[in-house]
Coordinates of C-alpha atoms and ligand atoms in Angstrom, one line a residue:
X153 CA -39.5 19.3 -14.1
X154 CA -37.1 17.3 -12.1
X155 CA -33.4 17.7 -12.1
X156 CA -32.7 14.0 -12.7
X157 CA -35.0 14.0 -15.6
X158 CA -33.2 16.9 -17.3
X159 CA -29.8 15.4 -16.7
X160 CA -30.8 12.1 -18.2
X161 CA -32.6 13.7 -21.0
X162 CA -29.9 16.1 -22.1
X163 CA -26.8 14.0 -21.7
X164 CA -26.5 13.2 -25.4
X165 CA -27.2 16.6 -26.6
X166 CA -25.1 18.8 -24.5
X167 CA -23.4 20.3 -27.5
X168 CA -20.0 19.4 -26.2
X169 CA -17.7 19.4 -29.3
X170 CA -15.7 16.3 -30.2
X171 CA -12.4 17.9 -29.3
X172 CA -13.6 18.6 -25.8
X173 CA -15.0 15.1 -25.4
X174 CA -11.7 13.6 -26.6
X175 CA -9.8 16.0 -24.2
X176 CA -11.8 14.8 -21.2
X177 CA -10.8 11.2 -22.0
X178 CA -7.1 12.1 -22.5
X179 CA -6.9 14.1 -19.4
X180 CA -8.7 11.5 -17.3
X181 CA -6.3 8.9 -18.6
X182 CA -3.4 11.1 -17.8
X183 CA -4.6 11.6 -14.3
X184 CA -5.1 7.8 -14.0
X185 CA -1.5 7.2 -15.2
X186 CA 0.0 9.9 -13.1
X187 CA -1.7 8.6 -10.0
X188 CA -0.7 5.0 -10.9
X189 CA 2.9 6.1 -11.3
X190 CA 2.8 7.8 -7.9
X191 CA 1.5 4.7 -6.2
X192 CA 3.9 2.5 -8.2
X193 CA 6.7 4.7 -6.8
X194 CA 5.6 3.6 -3.3
X195 CA 4.8 0.0 -4.2
X196 CA 7.2 -1.0 -7.0
X197 CA 8.0 0.8 -10.2
X198 CA 7.5 -2.4 -12.1
X199 CA 3.9 -2.4 -11.0
X200 CA 3.0 0.8 -12.9
X201 CA 0.3 -0.2 -15.4
X202 CA 2.1 0.8 -18.6
X203 CA 5.2 -1.1 -17.5
X204 CA 3.2 -4.1 -16.4
X205 CA 1.3 -4.3 -19.6
X206 CA 4.5 -3.8 -21.6
X207 CA 6.2 -6.5 -19.7
X208 CA 3.3 -8.9 -20.2
X209 CA 3.3 -8.0 -24.0
X210 CA 7.0 -8.8 -24.1
X211 CA 6.6 -12.1 -22.3
X212 CA 3.4 -13.2 -24.2
X213 CA 4.8 -12.5 -27.7
X214 CA 4.1 -15.8 -29.4
X215 CA 7.1 -17.7 -30.8
X216 CA 5.4 -17.3 -34.2
X217 CA 6.0 -13.6 -34.2
X218 CA 9.6 -14.3 -34.3
X219 CA 10.7 -11.2 -36.2
X220 CA 9.1 -9.2 -33.4
X221 CA 10.6 -11.3 -30.7
X222 CA 14.0 -11.0 -32.2
X223 CA 13.8 -7.3 -32.3
X224 CA 12.5 -7.1 -28.7
X225 CA 15.1 -9.6 -27.6
X226 CA 18.0 -7.9 -29.4
X227 CA 17.6 -4.2 -29.5
X228 CA 16.0 -3.3 -26.2
X229 CA 13.3 -1.4 -28.2
X230 CA 11.8 -0.2 -25.0
X231 CA 11.1 3.4 -25.8
X232 CA 9.4 2.2 -29.0
X233 CA 7.2 -0.3 -27.2
X234 CA 6.4 2.1 -24.4
X235 CA 5.5 4.8 -27.0
X236 CA 3.3 2.3 -28.8
X237 CA 1.5 1.4 -25.6
X238 CA 1.0 5.1 -24.7
X239 CA -0.4 5.8 -28.2
X240 CA -2.8 2.9 -28.0
X241 CA -3.8 4.1 -24.5
X242 CA -4.3 7.6 -25.9
X243 CA -6.6 6.3 -28.6
X244 CA -8.6 4.3 -26.2
X245 CA -8.7 7.3 -23.8
X246 CA -10.0 9.5 -26.6
X247 CA -12.7 6.9 -27.3
X248 CA -13.6 6.8 -23.7
X249 CA -14.0 10.6 -23.8
X250 CA -16.4 10.3 -26.8
X251 CA -18.3 7.5 -24.9
X252 CA -18.5 9.8 -21.9
X253 CA -20.3 12.3 -24.1
X254 CA -23.1 9.8 -24.6
X255 CA -23.2 9.1 -20.9
X256 CA -20.5 9.9 -18.3
X257 CA -21.0 6.5 -16.7
X258 CA -19.9 4.7 -19.9
X259 CA -16.6 6.5 -19.9
X260 CA -16.1 5.9 -16.2
X261 CA -16.9 2.2 -16.7
X262 CA -14.4 2.0 -19.5
X263 CA -11.7 3.5 -17.3
X264 CA -12.5 1.0 -14.6
X265 CA -12.1 -1.8 -17.1
X266 CA -8.6 -0.5 -18.0
X267 CA -7.7 -0.3 -14.3
X268 CA -8.6 -4.0 -14.0
X269 CA -6.5 -4.9 -17.1
X270 CA -3.5 -3.0 -15.7
X271 CA -4.0 -4.7 -12.3
X272 CA -4.3 -8.2 -14.0
X273 CA -1.1 -7.5 -16.0
X274 CA 0.7 -6.4 -12.8
X275 CA -0.4 -9.5 -11.0
X276 CA 0.8 -11.7 -13.8
X277 CA 4.3 -10.5 -13.6
X278 CA 6.8 -13.1 -12.2
X279 CA 7.9 -10.8 -9.4
X280 CA 4.4 -9.6 -8.5
X281 CA 2.9 -9.4 -5.0
X282 CA -0.7 -8.5 -4.1
X283 CA 0.2 -4.9 -3.6
X284 CA 1.1 -4.7 -7.3
X285 CA -2.6 -4.2 -8.2
X286 CA -2.7 -0.9 -6.2
X287 CA -1.2 1.4 -8.8
X288 CA -3.7 0.4 -11.5
X289 CA -6.7 0.4 -9.1
X290 CA -5.7 3.8 -7.6
X291 CA -5.1 5.1 -11.1
X292 CA -8.5 3.9 -12.4
X293 CA -10.2 5.5 -9.4
X294 CA -8.5 8.8 -9.9
X295 CA -9.3 8.6 -13.6
X296 CA -12.9 7.9 -13.0
X297 CA -13.1 10.8 -10.6
X298 CA -11.3 13.1 -13.0
X299 CA -13.6 12.2 -15.9
X300 CA -16.8 12.8 -13.9
X301 CA -15.5 16.1 -12.7
X302 CA -14.5 17.2 -16.2
X303 CA -17.9 16.4 -17.5
X304 CA -19.6 18.3 -14.8
X305 CA -17.4 21.2 -15.8
X306 CA -17.7 20.7 -19.5
X307 CA -21.5 20.8 -19.3
X308 CA -21.7 23.1 -16.4
X309 CA -24.2 20.6 -15.1
X310 CA -22.5 20.4 -11.8
X311 CA -25.0 18.3 -10.2
X312 CA -24.6 20.1 -6.8
X313 CA -25.0 23.4 -8.4
X314 CA -28.0 22.3 -10.4
X315 CA -29.7 20.5 -7.6
X316 CA -29.1 23.5 -5.3
X317 CA -30.4 25.8 -8.0
X318 CA -33.4 23.8 -8.9
X319 CA -34.4 23.2 -5.3
X320 CA -34.1 26.8 -4.5
X321 CA -36.1 27.5 -7.6
X322 CA -38.7 25.1 -6.5
X323 CA -38.8 26.7 -3.1
X324 CA -39.0 30.1 -4.6
X325 CA -41.7 28.9 -7.0
X326 CA -43.6 27.4 -4.1
X327 CA -43.3 30.5 -2.1
X328 CA -44.8 32.4 -5.0
X329 CA -47.7 30.0 -5.2
X330 CA -46.5 28.0 -8.2
X331 CA -45.9 30.9 -10.4
X332 CA -44.4 29.3 -13.5
X333 CA -41.0 30.3 -14.9
X334 CA -40.3 32.5 -12.1
X335 CA -36.7 33.8 -12.5
X336 CA -34.6 32.9 -9.4
X337 CA -32.1 35.7 -9.7
X338 CA -31.6 35.7 -6.0
X339 CA -30.2 32.2 -6.1
X340 CA -26.5 32.0 -6.6
X341 CA -25.7 28.3 -6.4
X342 CA -22.8 27.3 -4.2
X343 CA -20.9 24.0 -4.0
X344 CA -22.3 21.4 -1.7
X345 CA -20.4 20.5 1.4
X346 CA -19.9 17.1 0.0
X347 CA -17.9 18.2 -3.0
X348 CA -14.9 20.5 -3.4
X349 CA -15.8 24.1 -3.6
X350 CA -15.7 25.7 -6.9
X351 CA -14.2 29.1 -6.5
X352 CA -16.6 31.8 -7.5
X353 CA -14.0 33.4 -9.7
X354 CA -14.1 30.4 -11.9
X355 CA -17.5 31.2 -13.2
X356 CA -17.8 34.9 -13.2
X357 CA -20.9 36.0 -14.9
X358 CA -21.5 32.7 -16.5
X359 CA -24.5 32.0 -14.4
X360 CA -26.9 34.1 -16.3
X361 CA -27.5 31.7 -19.2
X362 CA -28.5 28.5 -17.4
X363 CA -28.8 28.0 -13.7
X364 CA -30.6 31.1 -13.0
X365 CA -33.4 29.8 -15.2
X366 CA -34.0 26.2 -14.3
X367 CA -37.1 26.3 -16.3
X368 CA -35.2 27.3 -19.5
X369 CA -34.8 24.6 -22.2
X370 CA -32.8 21.7 -20.8
X371 CA -30.1 21.8 -23.5
X372 CA -29.3 25.4 -22.6
X373 CA -29.0 24.4 -18.9
X374 CA -26.2 22.1 -19.9
X375 CA -24.6 24.3 -22.5
X376 CA -21.0 23.5 -23.2
X377 CA -18.7 25.7 -21.0
X378 CA -15.3 25.8 -22.6
X379 CA -13.7 27.9 -20.0
X380 CA -14.7 25.8 -17.1
X381 CA -13.6 22.7 -18.9
X382 CA -10.2 24.1 -19.7
X383 CA -9.7 25.1 -16.1
X384 CA -10.5 21.5 -15.2
X385 CA -8.1 20.2 -17.9
X386 CA -5.4 22.4 -16.5
X387 CA -5.9 21.0 -13.0
X388 CA -6.0 17.5 -14.4
X389 CA -2.7 18.0 -16.3
X390 CA -1.1 19.4 -13.1
X391 CA -2.3 16.4 -11.1
X392 CA -1.0 14.0 -13.7
X393 CA 2.4 15.7 -14.0
X394 CA 2.8 15.9 -10.2
X395 CA 1.9 12.2 -9.9
X396 CA 4.3 11.2 -12.6
X397 CA 7.1 13.3 -11.1
X398 CA 6.4 12.1 -7.6
X399 CA 6.4 8.5 -8.8
X400 CA 9.7 9.0 -10.5
X401 CA 11.3 10.5 -7.4
X402 CA 9.9 7.7 -5.2
X403 CA 10.8 5.0 -7.7
X404 CA 14.3 4.8 -6.2
X405 CA 16.2 6.0 -9.3
X406 CA 17.7 8.6 -7.0
X407 CA 18.2 6.0 -4.2
X408 CA 19.9 3.7 -6.7
X409 CA 22.5 6.4 -7.5
X410 CA 23.1 6.9 -3.8
X411 CA 23.5 3.2 -3.2
X412 CA 26.0 3.0 -6.1
X413 CA 28.1 5.7 -4.5
X414 CA 27.9 3.9 -1.2
X415 CA 29.2 0.7 -2.8
X416 CA 32.0 2.6 -4.6
X417 CA 33.4 3.4 -1.1
X418 CA 33.6 -0.2 0.0
X419 CA 34.6 -1.9 -3.2
X420 CA 37.7 -4.0 -2.5
X421 CA 40.7 -4.3 -4.8
X422 CA 41.1 -7.4 -6.9
X423 CA 42.8 -10.3 -5.1
X424 CA 43.6 -11.6 -8.5
X425 CA 44.1 -8.6 -10.8
X426 CA 43.9 -9.0 -14.6
X427 CA 47.1 -8.4 -16.6
X428 CA 47.5 -4.9 -17.7
X429 CA 46.0 -4.2 -21.1
X430 CA 49.0 -4.2 -23.6
X431 CA 49.5 -1.0 -25.4
X432 CA 49.0 -2.8 -28.7
X433 CA 45.5 -4.0 -27.8
X434 CA 44.1 -0.8 -29.1
X435 CA 45.2 0.2 -32.6
X436 CA 43.7 3.7 -32.0
X437 CA 42.4 3.9 -35.5
X438 CA 39.6 6.6 -35.7
X439 CA 36.3 4.9 -36.4
X440 CA 37.5 1.5 -35.1
X441 CA 35.6 0.1 -32.0
X442 CA 37.9 0.7 -29.0
X443 CA 39.3 -2.4 -27.2
X444 CA 37.6 -1.5 -24.0
X445 CA 33.9 -0.4 -24.3
X446 CA 33.2 2.6 -22.0
X447 CA 30.3 1.7 -19.7
X448 CA 28.2 4.5 -21.2
X449 CA 28.5 3.0 -24.7
X450 CA 28.0 -0.6 -23.7
X451 CA 25.1 -2.2 -25.5
X452 CA 22.1 -3.0 -23.3
X453 CA 19.8 -5.9 -23.9
X454 CA 17.1 -7.1 -21.4
X455 CA 13.4 -7.6 -21.0
X456 CA 13.1 -5.0 -18.2
X457 CA 11.0 -2.0 -19.2
X458 CA 12.1 -0.2 -16.0
X459 CA 15.6 -0.9 -14.7
X460 CA 15.1 -3.0 -11.5
X461 CA 16.3 -1.1 -8.4
X462 CA 18.1 -3.4 -5.9
X463 CA 19.2 -2.1 -2.5
X464 CA 22.7 -3.7 -2.0
X465 CA 22.0 -3.6 1.8
X466 CA 19.1 -5.9 1.3
X467 CA 20.4 -7.9 -1.7
X468 CA 21.0 -11.6 -1.2
X469 CA 21.9 -14.4 -3.5
X470 CA 20.1 -17.6 -2.7
X471 CA 21.8 -20.8 -3.9
X472 CA 19.7 -23.9 -3.6
X473 CA 18.6 -27.0 -5.5
X474 CA 21.2 -29.7 -6.2
X475 CA 23.6 -28.6 -3.5
X476 CA 24.5 -30.1 -0.1
X477 CA 24.6 -26.7 1.7
X478 CA 22.1 -24.2 0.4
X479 CA 23.2 -20.7 1.2
X480 CA 22.0 -17.1 1.1
X481 CA 24.9 -14.7 0.5
X482 CA 24.7 -11.1 1.4
X483 CA 26.5 -8.4 -0.5
X484 CA 29.0 -8.1 2.3
X485 CA 29.6 -11.9 2.1
X486 CA 30.3 -11.5 -1.5
X487 CA 32.8 -8.7 -1.1
X488 CA 34.6 -10.7 1.6
X489 CA 35.6 -13.3 -1.0
X490 CA 38.8 -12.8 -2.9
X491 CA 37.7 -10.9 -6.0
X492 CA 38.9 -11.7 -9.5
X493 CA 39.4 -9.2 -12.3
X494 CA 38.9 -10.4 -15.9
X495 CA 38.5 -8.9 -19.4
X496 CA 35.5 -10.5 -21.0
X497 CA 33.6 -9.5 -24.2
X498 CA 29.9 -10.0 -23.9
X499 CA 27.9 -10.8 -27.0
X500 CA 24.2 -11.1 -27.6
X501 CA 22.8 -14.1 -29.5
X502 CA 20.5 -11.8 -31.4
X503 CA 23.4 -9.9 -32.8
X504 CA 23.1 -9.9 -36.6
X505 CA 26.3 -10.5 -38.6
X506 CA 28.0 -7.1 -38.5
X507 CA 25.8 -6.0 -35.6
X508 CA 26.7 -4.0 -32.6
X509 CA 25.5 -6.1 -29.7
X510 CA 28.9 -6.9 -28.3
X511 CA 31.0 -5.0 -25.8
X512 CA 34.2 -5.6 -23.9
X513 CA 34.8 -4.7 -20.3
X514 CA 37.1 -5.4 -17.3
X515 CA 34.9 -7.1 -14.7
X516 CA 35.5 -7.5 -11.0
X517 CA 33.7 -10.2 -9.1
X518 CA 33.7 -13.4 -7.0
X519 CA 34.3 -16.6 -8.9
X520 CA 31.1 -18.4 -9.4
X521 CA 32.7 -21.9 -9.3
X522 CA 34.1 -21.3 -5.8
X523 CA 30.8 -20.1 -4.5
X524 CA 29.1 -23.2 -6.0
X525 CA 31.8 -25.5 -4.6
X526 CA 31.3 -24.0 -1.2
X527 CA 27.6 -24.8 -1.4
X528 CA 28.4 -28.4 -2.3
X529 CA 27.2 -28.6 -5.9
X530 CA 26.2 -32.2 -6.7
X531 CA 27.4 -34.3 -9.6
X532 CA 24.0 -34.7 -11.2
X533 CA 23.6 -31.0 -11.6
X534 CA 24.2 -29.8 -15.2
X535 CA 22.3 -26.4 -15.2
X536 CA 22.4 -23.2 -13.2
X537 CA 19.0 -21.6 -13.4
X538 CA 19.7 -18.0 -12.3
X539 CA 16.9 -15.6 -11.6
X540 CA 17.0 -11.8 -11.7
X541 CA 15.2 -9.4 -9.4
X542 CA 12.5 -9.0 -12.1
X543 CA 11.9 -12.6 -12.5
X544 CA 13.9 -13.2 -15.8
X545 CA 15.6 -16.5 -15.8
X546 CA 18.7 -17.9 -17.5
X547 CA 20.1 -21.4 -17.9
X548 CA 23.9 -21.9 -17.8
X549 CA 25.7 -25.2 -18.2
X550 CA 27.5 -26.2 -15.0
X551 CA 30.5 -27.7 -16.8
X552 CA 31.3 -24.4 -18.5
X553 CA 31.2 -22.5 -15.2
X554 CA 33.3 -25.1 -13.3
X555 CA 36.1 -25.6 -16.0
X556 CA 38.4 -22.9 -14.6
X557 CA 37.4 -19.9 -16.8
X558 CA 36.6 -16.6 -15.1
X559 CA 32.9 -17.0 -14.6
X560 CA 32.1 -14.2 -12.2
X561 CA 29.4 -12.8 -9.9
X562 CA 30.5 -9.4 -11.0
X563 CA 30.2 -6.2 -8.9
X564 CA 32.2 -3.8 -11.0
X565 CA 32.7 -2.9 -14.7
X566 CA 35.7 -1.0 -16.0
X567 CA 36.7 0.1 -12.5
X568 CA 33.2 1.5 -11.7
X569 CA 30.4 0.0 -9.6
X570 CA 28.1 -1.9 -11.9
X571 CA 25.8 0.6 -13.6
X572 CA 22.2 0.0 -12.8
X573 CA 21.3 -0.9 -16.4
X574 CA 24.1 -3.5 -16.4
X575 CA 22.9 -5.3 -13.3
X576 CA 23.7 -3.4 -10.1
X577 CA 24.6 -4.6 -7.6
X578 CA 25.5 -8.1 -8.9
X579 CA 25.4 -9.8 -12.3
X580 CA 26.8 -13.0 -13.8
X581 CA 29.5 -12.9 -16.4
X582 CA 30.6 -16.1 -18.1
X583 CA 33.2 -16.0 -20.9
X584 CA 32.2 -17.9 -24.0
X585 CA 28.4 -17.9 -23.7
X586 CA 25.9 -15.6 -25.2
X587 CA 24.3 -13.2 -22.7
X588 CA 20.9 -14.9 -22.7
X589 CA 22.4 -18.1 -21.2
X590 CA 25.0 -16.6 -18.9
X591 CA 24.9 -12.9 -18.1
X592 CA 22.0 -12.5 -15.6
X593 CA 21.8 -9.0 -14.4
X594 CA 20.3 -8.1 -11.0
X595 CA 20.8 -11.8 -10.1
X596 CA 19.2 -12.8 -6.8
X597 CA 18.9 -16.6 -7.0
X598 CA 20.7 -19.6 -8.5
X599 CA 18.8 -22.8 -8.6
X600 CA 21.2 -25.7 -9.2
X601 CA 19.3 -28.0 -11.4
X602 CA 19.2 -30.0 -14.7
X603 CA 18.4 -29.1 -18.3
X604 CA 15.9 -32.0 -18.4
X605 CA 14.0 -30.5 -15.4
X606 CA 14.0 -26.7 -15.9
X607 CA 13.7 -24.2 -18.7
X608 CA 14.9 -20.6 -18.8
X609 CA 13.1 -17.6 -20.1
X610 CA 14.1 -17.7 -23.8
X611 CA 14.0 -21.5 -24.3
X612 CA 10.2 -21.8 -24.8
X613 CA 10.4 -18.7 -27.0
X614 CA 12.3 -20.3 -29.7
X615 CA 16.0 -19.9 -28.6
X616 CA 18.4 -22.8 -28.0
X617 CA 18.8 -24.0 -24.4
X618 CA 22.6 -23.7 -24.7
X619 CA 24.3 -20.9 -26.4
X620 CA 28.1 -21.0 -26.9
X621 CA 29.3 -17.9 -28.7
X622 CA 30.1 -18.5 -32.4
X623 CA 33.4 -17.3 -33.9
X624 CA 32.6 -13.9 -35.6
X625 CA 34.3 -10.9 -37.1
X626 CA 33.1 -7.4 -38.1
X627 CA 34.3 -4.7 -40.3
X628 CA 34.1 -1.2 -38.6
X629 CA 35.8 0.7 -41.4
X630 CA 35.3 1.6 -44.1
X631 CA 31.5 1.5 -43.5
X632 CA 29.1 0.1 -46.0
X633 CA 28.1 2.9 -48.5
X634 CA 31.2 5.0 -47.7
X635 CA 32.9 6.8 -50.6
X636 CA 36.6 6.0 -50.5
X637 CA 39.5 7.6 -52.3
X638 CA 41.4 5.3 -54.7
X639 CA 44.7 3.9 -53.4
X640 CA 45.6 2.6 -50.0
X641 CA 42.7 2.3 -47.5
X642 CA 42.7 1.0 -44.0
X643 CA 40.2 -1.8 -43.4
X644 CA 39.7 -2.6 -39.7
X645 CA 37.4 -4.1 -37.2
X646 CA 37.0 -6.6 -34.3
X647 CA 36.8 -10.4 -34.2
X648 CA 35.7 -12.6 -31.3
X649 CA 35.6 -16.3 -30.3
X650 CA 35.3 -16.0 -26.5
X651 CA 37.3 -18.5 -24.4
X652 CA 38.8 -20.1 -27.5
X653 CA 40.5 -16.9 -28.6
X654 CA 41.1 -15.4 -32.1
X655 CA 44.1 -16.7 -34.0
X656 CA 43.7 -15.1 -37.4
X657 CA 41.6 -12.7 -39.4
X658 CA 41.5 -12.6 -43.2
X659 CA 40.1 -10.0 -45.5
X660 CA 39.0 -10.4 -49.1
X661 CA 38.3 -7.7 -51.7
X662 CA 35.6 -8.8 -54.2
X663 CA 36.5 -12.3 -55.5
X664 CA 40.2 -12.1 -54.9
X665 CA 42.2 -14.2 -52.4
X666 CA 42.1 -13.9 -48.6
X667 CA 44.8 -11.7 -47.1
X668 CA 46.0 -11.9 -43.5
X669 CA 45.1 -8.9 -41.4
X670 CA 47.3 -7.6 -38.6
X671 CA 45.9 -8.7 -35.2
X672 CA 46.1 -6.4 -32.2
X673 CA 47.0 -7.8 -28.8
X674 CA 44.7 -8.8 -25.9
X675 CA 44.8 -10.0 -22.3
X676 CA 43.4 -13.4 -23.0
X677 CA 41.1 -15.7 -25.0
X678 CA 37.9 -14.2 -23.6
X679 CA 38.0 -10.8 -25.4
X680 CA 37.6 -9.7 -28.9
X681 CA 40.7 -8.5 -30.8
X682 CA 41.0 -5.6 -33.1
X683 CA 42.5 -6.2 -36.6
X684 CA 43.5 -4.1 -39.5
X685 CA 44.8 -4.3 -43.0
X686 CA 45.8 -1.8 -45.7
X687 CA 44.3 -2.6 -49.0
X688 CA 44.7 -1.0 -52.5
X689 CA 41.4 -0.1 -54.0
X690 CA 40.9 0.8 -57.6
X691 CA 38.0 3.1 -58.7
X692 CA 34.6 1.4 -58.8
X693 CA 32.4 -0.5 -56.4
X694 CA 34.1 -3.0 -54.2
X695 CA 32.9 -5.5 -51.6
X696 CA 35.2 -6.2 -48.7
X697 CA 34.5 -9.3 -46.6
X698 CA 36.1 -10.6 -43.4
X699 CA 36.4 -14.0 -41.7
X700 CA 38.1 -15.1 -38.5
X701 CA 39.8 -18.3 -37.3
X702 CA 39.8 -19.2 -33.7
X703 CA 42.5 -20.8 -31.6
X704 CA 40.9 -24.3 -32.1
X705 CA 41.7 -23.9 -35.8
X706 CA 38.1 -23.4 -36.7
X707 CA 37.4 -20.8 -39.5
X708 CA 34.0 -19.2 -39.3
X709 CA 31.5 -20.5 -41.9
X710 CA 30.3 -18.6 -44.9
X711 CA 26.9 -20.2 -44.5
X712 CA 24.4 -17.5 -43.5
X713 CA 22.1 -18.2 -40.5
X714 CA 19.8 -15.8 -38.7
X715 CA 20.3 -15.1 -35.0
X716 CA 17.6 -17.5 -33.9
X717 CA 17.9 -20.1 -32.4
X718 CA 21.5 -20.1 -31.5
X719 CA 23.4 -17.2 -33.1
X720 CA 24.0 -15.7 -36.6
X721 CA 26.6 -17.0 -39.0
X722 CA 28.1 -15.8 -42.3
X723 CA 30.8 -13.3 -43.3
X724 CA 30.4 -9.7 -42.6
X725 CA 30.9 -7.6 -45.8
X726 CA 30.7 -4.0 -46.7
X727 CA 30.4 -2.4 -50.2
X728 CA 32.1 0.9 -50.9
X729 CA 32.4 3.2 -53.8
X730 CA 36.0 4.1 -54.7
X731 CA 36.8 7.2 -56.7
Ligands
MTE1098 N1 17.9 -9.8 -15.6 C1 18.3 -9.9 -16.9 N2 19.5 -10.2 -17.3 C2 19.9 -10.3 -18.5 C3 18.9 -10.2 -19.6 C4 17.6 -9.9 -19.2 O1 16.7 -9.8 -20.1 N3 17.3 -9.8 -17.9 N4 19.4 -10.3 -20.9 C5 20.6 -11.0 -21.2 C6 21.1 -10.8 -22.5 S1 20.1 -11.4 -23.7 C7 22.2 -10.2 -22.8 S2 22.9 -10.2 -24.3 C8 23.0 -9.5 -21.7 C9 23.4 -8.1 -22.1 O2 24.0 -7.5 -21.0 P1 24.2 -5.9 -21.0 O3 22.8 -5.3 -21.2 O4 24.9 -5.6 -19.8 O5 25.0 -5.6 -22.2 O6 22.3 -9.5 -20.5 C10 21.7 -10.7 -20.2 N5 21.2 -10.6 -18.8
MO1099 MO1 21.3 -11.3 -25.6

């Protein structure tokens, strides 16, 4: 009998239990992903296959799946998406393990296909270079290798062992003049020089059932060896974990923190400081949103599955297009300009009425209008197409940026170097516009262009090309569903109408008339304002509604509109039970 023949003939009947087959698939996939992560740490964290596929999923989501797009757009559901991708991958990996039970090559081919999918996704990303295929390809190669090793272990059909054993057996048989079924107890198979040595301790005493008797029934020669498989699984898990950890260390997360500390040392003071925040800007009511949002609590919305890491020493901002003097500014160039400090409340267009995608910070940065004027912006330009490190784009009306408001290339937030999630080292901040048309994080390029020539990321995905912030107000307390004691109750919240400013906030209990709330102070028209009102509540269920009027005299509409395409409208209301 020939070794090859036995191997072919017994592949499907090795007696490897389903759980073990599934485990081989999962561990091989883990090795693939760990290796990919490690290589991605060297190449670019965004080129890691899960991240690349996730990014492609986000970008490819058809406008028809608007619900989904809105959620992705708005909430930064990244952990959910990543978990989903990992679960799908785990299912596929389990399937590949089962496939490998039929024939190892099938499972290996499946892993290779997934490597190609990952590589294609990585290449399709807007910021991709040719090297971005490497993590997926290296991962697939490692996964294929791991799978084949695991199956050799699972079935103890280590080809080298077997070939060595059977050849020795043949030789022994020949020497004994073709005596059939001669035991070859003197033959202890060893690893071939071509493959990694399998330490003898890993198979103590297990040789007796199969390899010593090459002439025994084939199925027995390949009997499932749980212990050897689990040793292989352990090795695979260690490799996968080490790869993942190494990738994380290499990915520059650590370097990013060091870079931020470096920038903190050279951050200039504001040439034009903002007015001090008046004591009355914060009513200090427990449960009420603070006037200044701490950086750690600031909402985050973006399409980046991994936070782009940008080295400020290598960062440049390229300004080109409809300008007389295209420029490429370095970070040092930017810091040499007189910096302006401004309190600006950012708001996301996908914020539902009453939602939490708004935050207020004190930003420090160079005035964008001055930078554009220095570049010689042309009259026919009406759009700034800004591009972030990860390829995301944003279209901002030129007239808004040039009208004198504090549109900034910001480098600091609330007295701290920009946090990485909020755009380190430089982001745009434009008072009065929703984030998707103004607040480019990790900005590296501004193409001065026209709305009739260019389109930004969200426009073909069902969102308006222009997005001025709508006048809105929110009740922070009491909260909907709260149980409230009868009598006097404080109703409080925030209201915003950036760059117009809030002039009045009114509160209504059930169908009764609107009552004027007390407005807290602020530093200018670009921030939200806190408001509060004491109301008397009688026992029962009551619905409290709020509406704001901005400084142009416009009172927000009661008409309810969803966030898409250009921002939600309607009154925020909460229903409470009073006892
Ligand atoms: N590079 C990049 N910048 C971006 C986005 C993005 O997806 N990528 N999202 C924008 C949107 S939709 C909003 S609302 C703001 C949110 O800024 P924050 O995450 O700092 O709160 O960032 C904007 N800047
Ligand atoms: Mo947004």
